[in-house]
PDB file of C-alpha atoms in Angstrom:
ATOM      1  CA  MET Q 338      12.324  17.153  12.503  1.00  0.00           C
ATOM      2  CA  ALA Q 339      11.806  13.733  10.610  1.00  0.00           C
ATOM      3  CA  LYS Q 340       9.161  11.505  11.917  1.00  0.00           C
ATOM      4  CA  HIS Q 341       7.725   7.855  11.403  1.00  0.00           C
ATOM      5  CA  ILE Q 342       4.348   7.431  10.003  1.00  0.00           C
ATOM      6  CA  ASP Q 343       1.991   5.471  11.854  1.00  0.00           C
ATOM      7  CA  PHE Q 344       0.751   2.571   9.685  1.00  0.00           C
ATOM      8  CA  ASP Q 345      -3.136   2.733  11.313  1.00  0.00           C
ATOM      9  CA  ASP Q 346      -3.064   6.646  11.008  1.00  0.00           C
ATOM     10  CA  TYR Q 347      -1.928   6.420   7.271  1.00  0.00           C
ATOM     11  CA  PHE Q 348      -4.529   3.733   6.467  1.00  0.00           C
ATOM     12  CA  ARG Q 349      -7.345   5.531   8.657  1.00  0.00           C
ATOM     13  CA  ASN Q 350      -6.993   8.536   6.432  1.00  0.00           C
ATOM     14  CA  ASN Q 351      -6.464   6.764   3.289  1.00  0.00           C
ATOM     15  CA  ASP Q 352      -8.685   5.336   0.398  1.00  0.00           C
ATOM     16  CA  HIS Q 353      -6.669   2.295  -0.079  1.00  0.00           C
ATOM     17  CA  GLN Q 354      -8.246  -0.420   2.299  1.00  0.00           C
ATOM     18  CA  GLU Q 355      -7.477  -2.933  -0.094  1.00  0.00           C
ATOM     19  CA  ILE Q 356      -3.819  -2.199   0.253  1.00  0.00           C
ATOM     20  CA  LYS Q 357      -3.958  -1.891   3.903  1.00  0.00           C
ATOM     21  CA  GLN Q 358      -5.323  -5.399   4.035  1.00  0.00           C
ATOM     22  CA  MET Q 359      -2.632  -6.643   1.920  1.00  0.00           C
ATOM     23  CA  LEU Q 360      -0.096  -5.026   4.259  1.00  0.00           C
ATOM     24  CA  MET Q 361      -1.789  -6.247   7.644  1.00  0.00           C
ATOM     25  CA  ASP Q 362       0.705  -8.160   9.838  1.00  0.00           C
ATOM     26  CA  HIS Q 363       3.859  -6.800   7.565  1.00  0.00           C
ATOM     27  CA  GLU Q 364       3.995  -3.648   9.190  1.00  0.00           C
ATOM     28  CA  GLU Q 365       7.649  -4.169  10.005  1.00  0.00           C
ATOM     29  CA  ARG Q 366       8.299  -4.682   6.219  1.00  0.00           C
ATOM     30  CA  CYS Q 367       6.994  -0.992   5.476  1.00  0.00           C
ATOM     31  CA  ILE Q 368       9.198   1.939   5.413  1.00  0.00           C
ATOM     32  CA  MET Q 369       6.818   4.966   5.993  1.00  0.00           C
ATOM     33  CA  PHE Q 370       8.986   7.977   6.844  1.00  0.00           C
ATOM     34  CA  ARG Q 371       8.696  11.952   6.890  1.00  0.00           C
ATOM     35  CA  PRO Q 372      12.423  12.777   6.426  1.00  0.00           C
ATOM     36  CA  GLU Q 373      13.995  16.352   6.226  1.00  0.00           C
ATOM     37  CA  ASN Q 374      16.299  15.422   3.241  1.00  0.00           C
ATOM     38  CA  THR Q 375      17.514  12.532   1.199  1.00  0.00           C
ATOM     39  CA  GLU Q 376      20.240  11.315   3.245  1.00  0.00           C
ATOM     40  CA  GLN Q 377      17.980  10.807   6.399  1.00  0.00           C
ATOM     41  CA  PHE Q 378      15.634   8.896   4.364  1.00  0.00           C
ATOM     42  CA  LEU Q 379      18.432   6.678   3.016  1.00  0.00           C
ATOM     43  CA  THR Q 380      19.997   6.204   6.468  1.00  0.00           C
ATOM     44  CA  PHE Q 381      16.323   5.233   8.011  1.00  0.00           C
ATOM     45  CA  ILE Q 382      15.979   2.456   5.148  1.00  0.00           C
ATOM     46  CA  ASP Q 383      19.809   1.282   5.900  1.00  0.00           C
ATOM     47  CA  ASP Q 384      19.183   1.348   9.776  1.00  0.00           C
ATOM     48  CA  ARG Q 385      15.968  -0.943   9.309  1.00  0.00           C
ATOM     49  CA  GLY Q 386      18.195  -3.680   7.887  1.00  0.00           C
ATOM     50  CA  GLU Q 387      15.257  -5.224   6.184  1.00  0.00           C
ATOM     51  CA  GLN Q 388      15.516  -4.809   2.291  1.00  0.00           C
ATOM     52  CA  ASP Q 389      13.001  -7.026   0.938  1.00  0.00           C
ATOM     53  CA  LEU Q 390       9.860  -4.236   1.511  1.00  0.00           C
ATOM     54  CA  ASP Q 391       6.336  -4.451   1.161  1.00  0.00           C
ATOM     55  CA  CYS Q 392       5.882  -0.592   1.410  1.00  0.00           C
ATOM     56  CA  ILE Q 393       8.018   2.232   0.826  1.00  0.00           C
ATOM     57  CA  ILE Q 394       6.530   5.848   1.615  1.00  0.00           C
ATOM     58  CA  GLY Q 395       8.865   8.737   1.931  1.00  0.00           C
ATOM     59  CA  TYR Q 396       7.363  12.170   2.016  1.00  0.00           C
ATOM     60  CA  ASN Q 397       9.900  14.834   1.840  1.00  0.00           C
ATOM     61  CA  GLN Q 398       8.734  17.537   4.731  1.00  0.00           C
ATOM     62  CA  ALA Q 399      11.318  20.226   3.725  1.00  0.00           C
ATOM     63  CA  SER Q 400       9.414  23.525   3.112  1.00  0.00           C
ATOM     64  CA  ASN Q 401       8.802  24.787  -0.397  1.00  0.00           C
ATOM     65  CA  ARG Q 402      11.370  27.718   0.396  1.00  0.00           C
ATOM     66  CA  GLU Q 403      14.227  28.313  -1.878  1.00  0.00           C
ATOM     67  CA  ILE Q 404      16.720  27.545   1.129  1.00  0.00           C
ATOM     68  CA  ASP Q 405      15.009  24.021   1.541  1.00  0.00           C
ATOM     69  CA  GLU Q 406      14.999  23.019  -2.285  1.00  0.00           C
ATOM     70  CA  GLU Q 407      18.557  21.304  -1.512  1.00  0.00           C
ATOM     71  CA  ASN Q 408      16.983  19.075   0.921  1.00  0.00           C
ATOM     72  CA  LYS Q 409      14.611  17.507  -1.781  1.00  0.00           C
ATOM     73  CA  LYS Q 410      17.266  17.218  -4.372  1.00  0.00           C
ATOM     74  CA  TRP Q 411      19.132  13.570  -4.794  1.00  0.00           C
ATOM     75  CA  THR Q 412      22.641  12.884  -6.089  1.00  0.00           C
ATOM     76  CA  ASP Q 413      23.378  10.136  -8.624  1.00  0.00           C
ATOM     77  CA  ALA Q 414      25.172   8.069  -5.641  1.00  0.00           C
ATOM     78  CA  GLN Q 415      21.863   8.283  -3.494  1.00  0.00           C
ATOM     79  CA  ILE Q 416      19.901   7.364  -6.482  1.00  0.00           C
ATOM     80  CA  ASP Q 417      21.997   4.447  -6.900  1.00  0.00           C
ATOM     81  CA  THR Q 418      21.618   3.315  -3.104  1.00  0.00           C
ATOM     82  CA  PHE Q 419      17.996   4.105  -3.385  1.00  0.00           C
ATOM     83  CA  CYS Q 420      17.807   1.548  -6.616  1.00  0.00           C
ATOM     84  CA  ALA Q 421      20.026  -0.972  -4.866  1.00  0.00           C
ATOM     85  CA  THR Q 422      16.918  -1.406  -2.321  1.00  0.00           C
ATOM     86  CA  LEU Q 423      14.291  -1.282  -4.889  1.00  0.00           C
ATOM     87  CA  ARG Q 424      15.975  -3.997  -6.704  1.00  0.00           C
ATOM     88  CA  GLN Q 425      15.400  -6.041  -3.585  1.00  0.00           C
ATOM     89  CA  CYS Q 426      11.839  -5.598  -2.975  1.00  0.00           C
ATOM     90  CA  LYS Q 427       9.919  -8.476  -4.604  1.00  0.00           C
ATOM     91  CA  HIS Q 428       7.043  -8.040  -2.175  1.00  0.00           C
ATOM     92  CA  LEU Q 429       6.171  -4.458  -2.896  1.00  0.00           C
ATOM     93  CA  VAL Q 430       2.469  -3.286  -2.697  1.00  0.00           C
ATOM     94  CA  LEU Q 431       2.757   0.199  -2.421  1.00  0.00           C
ATOM     95  CA  PHE Q 432       5.610   2.854  -3.819  1.00  0.00           C
ATOM     96  CA  ARG Q 433       4.972   6.538  -2.592  1.00  0.00           C
ATOM     97  CA  MET Q 434       7.806   8.911  -3.007  1.00  0.00           C
ATOM     98  CA  ASN Q 435       6.133  12.535  -2.718  1.00  0.00           C
ATOM     99  CA  GLY Q 436       7.900  16.155  -2.049  1.00  0.00           C
ATOM    100  CA  TRP Q 437      11.334  15.233  -3.985  1.00  0.00           C
ATOM    101  CA  ILE Q 438      13.031  17.007  -6.876  1.00  0.00           C
ATOM    102  CA  PHE Q 439      14.331  14.358  -9.398  1.00  0.00           C
ATOM    103  CA  THR Q 440      15.951  15.104 -12.587  1.00  0.00           C
ATOM    104  CA  ASN Q 441      14.344  13.558 -15.728  1.00  0.00           C
ATOM    105  CA  GLU Q 442      17.271  10.743 -15.759  1.00  0.00           C
ATOM    106  CA  GLN Q 443      16.989  10.009 -12.025  1.00  0.00           C
ATOM    107  CA  ILE Q 444      13.183   9.313 -12.040  1.00  0.00           C
ATOM    108  CA  SER Q 445      13.657   7.271 -15.163  1.00  0.00           C
ATOM    109  CA  ARG Q 446      16.223   5.333 -13.207  1.00  0.00           C
ATOM    110  CA  ILE Q 447      13.834   4.825 -10.289  1.00  0.00           C
ATOM    111  CA  MET Q 448      11.263   3.687 -12.405  1.00  0.00           C
ATOM    112  CA  THR Q 449      13.355   1.026 -14.277  1.00  0.00           C
ATOM    113  CA  CYS Q 450      14.502  -0.303 -11.042  1.00  0.00           C
ATOM    114  CA  LEU Q 451      11.170  -0.732  -9.762  1.00  0.00           C
ATOM    115  CA  CYS Q 452      10.264  -2.521 -12.933  1.00  0.00           C
ATOM    116  CA  GLU Q 453      13.323  -4.685 -13.264  1.00  0.00           C
ATOM    117  CA  GLU Q 454      11.911  -7.498 -11.437  1.00  0.00           C
ATOM    118  CA  ALA Q 455       8.659  -8.756 -11.125  1.00  0.00           C
ATOM    119  CA  LYS Q 456       6.354  -7.194  -8.072  1.00  0.00           C
ATOM    120  CA  PRO Q 457       3.324  -9.119  -8.775  1.00  0.00           C
ATOM    121  CA  ASN Q 458       1.703  -7.192  -5.659  1.00  0.00           C
ATOM    122  CA  LEU Q 459       2.356  -3.581  -6.699  1.00  0.00           C
ATOM    123  CA  SER Q 460      -0.925  -1.744  -6.804  1.00  0.00           C
ATOM    124  CA  VAL Q 461      -0.092   1.874  -6.518  1.00  0.00           C
ATOM    125  CA  ILE Q 462       2.863   4.090  -7.654  1.00  0.00           C
ATOM    126  CA  ASP Q 463       2.553   7.441  -6.270  1.00  0.00           C
ATOM    127  CA  ILE Q 464       5.016   9.877  -7.499  1.00  0.00           C
ATOM    128  CA  GLY Q 465       3.196  13.294  -6.877  1.00  0.00           C
ATOM    129  CA  SER Q 466       4.349  16.793  -5.942  1.00  0.00           C
ATOM    130  CA  ASN Q 467       7.838  16.024  -7.323  1.00  0.00           C
ATOM    131  CA  GLN Q 468       8.142  18.932  -9.817  1.00  0.00           C
ATOM    132  CA  LEU Q 469       7.596  16.660 -12.992  1.00  0.00           C
ATOM    133  CA  HIS Q 470       6.529  18.069 -16.186  1.00  0.00           C
ATOM    134  CA  LEU Q 471       4.640  16.238 -19.095  1.00  0.00           C
ATOM    135  CA  GLU Q 472       7.546  15.016 -20.943  1.00  0.00           C
ATOM    136  CA  ASP Q 473       9.046  13.632 -17.396  1.00  0.00           C
ATOM    137  CA  VAL Q 474       5.744  11.760 -16.930  1.00  0.00           C
ATOM    138  CA  ARG Q 475       5.306  10.486 -20.682  1.00  0.00           C
ATOM    139  CA  HIS Q 476       8.676   8.810 -20.102  1.00  0.00           C
ATOM    140  CA  ILE Q 477       8.228   7.459 -16.776  1.00  0.00           C
ATOM    141  CA  LEU Q 478       4.731   5.646 -18.539  1.00  0.00           C
ATOM    142  CA  ASN Q 479       6.762   4.204 -21.530  1.00  0.00           C
ATOM    143  CA  ILE Q 480       9.036   2.437 -19.148  1.00  0.00           C
ATOM    144  CA  LEU Q 481       6.411   1.219 -16.667  1.00  0.00           C
ATOM    145  CA  ASN Q 482       4.374   0.402 -20.216  1.00  0.00           C
ATOM    146  CA  GLU Q 483       7.377  -1.832 -21.237  1.00  0.00           C
ATOM    147  CA  GLN Q 484       7.282  -3.713 -18.176  1.00  0.00           C
ATOM    148  CA  ASN Q 485       3.605  -3.514 -17.067  1.00  0.00           C
ATOM    149  CA  GLN Q 486       2.430  -6.841 -18.606  1.00  0.00           C
ATOM    150  CA  ASN Q 487       4.679  -9.070 -17.073  1.00  0.00           C
ATOM    151  CA  ASN Q 488       6.493  -7.297 -13.967  1.00  0.00           C
ATOM    152  CA  LEU Q 489       3.574  -5.199 -12.770  1.00  0.00           C
ATOM    153  CA  PRO Q 490       0.445  -7.391 -13.200  1.00  0.00           C
ATOM    154  CA  SER Q 491      -1.604  -5.994 -10.216  1.00  0.00           C
ATOM    155  CA  LEU Q 492      -0.768  -2.172 -11.141  1.00  0.00           C
ATOM    156  CA  LYS Q 493      -4.024  -0.171 -10.648  1.00  0.00           C
ATOM    157  CA  GLU Q 494      -2.776   3.322  -9.858  1.00  0.00           C
ATOM    158  CA  ILE Q 495       0.012   5.795 -10.847  1.00  0.00           C
ATOM    159  CA  ASN Q 496      -0.651   9.022  -8.755  1.00  0.00           C
ATOM    160  CA  LEU Q 497       0.885  12.113 -10.054  1.00  0.00           C
ATOM    161  CA  VAL Q 498      -1.349  14.587  -8.033  1.00  0.00           C
ATOM    162  CA  GLY Q 499       0.899  17.875  -7.055  1.00  0.00           C
ATOM    163  CA  ASN Q 500       3.485  18.007 -10.326  1.00  0.00           C
ATOM    164  CA  TYR Q 501       3.514  20.514 -12.807  1.00  0.00           C
ATOM    165  CA  ILE Q 502      -0.149  19.735 -14.315  1.00  0.00           C
ATOM    166  CA  ASN Q 503      -2.240  21.617 -16.871  1.00  0.00           C
ATOM    167  CA  TYR Q 504      -5.128  19.165 -16.644  1.00  0.00           C
ATOM    168  CA  ALA Q 505      -6.400  19.752 -20.107  1.00  0.00           C
ATOM    169  CA  VAL Q 506      -3.070  18.903 -21.930  1.00  0.00           C
ATOM    170  CA  TRP Q 507      -2.349  16.078 -19.925  1.00  0.00           C
ATOM    171  CA  ARG Q 508      -5.833  14.432 -19.972  1.00  0.00           C
ATOM    172  CA  GLU Q 509      -5.411  15.172 -24.206  1.00  0.00           C
ATOM    173  CA  GLU Q 510      -1.581  13.756 -24.090  1.00  0.00           C
ATOM    174  CA  LEU Q 511      -1.368  11.322 -21.287  1.00  0.00           C
ATOM    175  CA  ILE Q 512      -4.968  10.098 -19.972  1.00  0.00           C
ATOM    176  CA  ASP Q 513      -6.801   9.856 -23.109  1.00  0.00           C
ATOM    177  CA  ALA Q 514      -3.924   9.006 -25.384  1.00  0.00           C
ATOM    178  CA  HIS Q 515      -1.333   6.430 -23.660  1.00  0.00           C
ATOM    179  CA  ALA Q 516      -1.704   3.213 -22.830  1.00  0.00           C
ATOM    180  CA  LEU Q 517      -1.475   3.419 -19.209  1.00  0.00           C
ATOM    181  CA  GLY Q 518      -3.319   6.850 -19.250  1.00  0.00           C
ATOM    182  CA  GLY Q 519      -6.523   4.971 -17.191  1.00  0.00           C
ATOM    183  CA  LEU Q 520      -4.118   4.132 -14.304  1.00  0.00           C
ATOM    184  CA  LEU Q 521      -3.398   7.835 -13.710  1.00  0.00           C
ATOM    185  CA  VAL Q 522      -4.546   9.922 -10.976  1.00  0.00           C
ATOM    186  CA  ILE Q 523      -3.860  13.670 -11.520  1.00  0.00           C
TER     187      ILE Q 523
END
């Protein structure tokens, strides 16, 4: 069953107290939801009506059983809908999408949309547990790096925990080698 994530409970168990302070008194502009599938998540966003969001948290809670994998996948039309929302989020502070299955093209489109417009307060991008591979992440980092100087000046963390990670390889090829490597949490 899908459920709303309580703002205070989420930040009570989270290390991002600075982000909590930035979001205080803006809870109504936060989407914090544990949907069972993509359509449920997009409907929840649409039903809220507010599109200039400060915080987007979407944890897919479908199990890891093969039968539930379809609930984690996005269609191109759903990506288009989600990107339309992202383009409106000028005050975004926290972007966290975990437990989904994106194709390389889809996650690239999301990251491009996330960076198209200036988001001066965006501090954390968390795309952990999305079955991303080294090449997916390298491509994402290249997109973010192109926009980081102008559109994402407050970016402090890119969280990739729970993806297909070989720590030694990722450290050598991303953390130590990429311009944004210092922001990675793996």
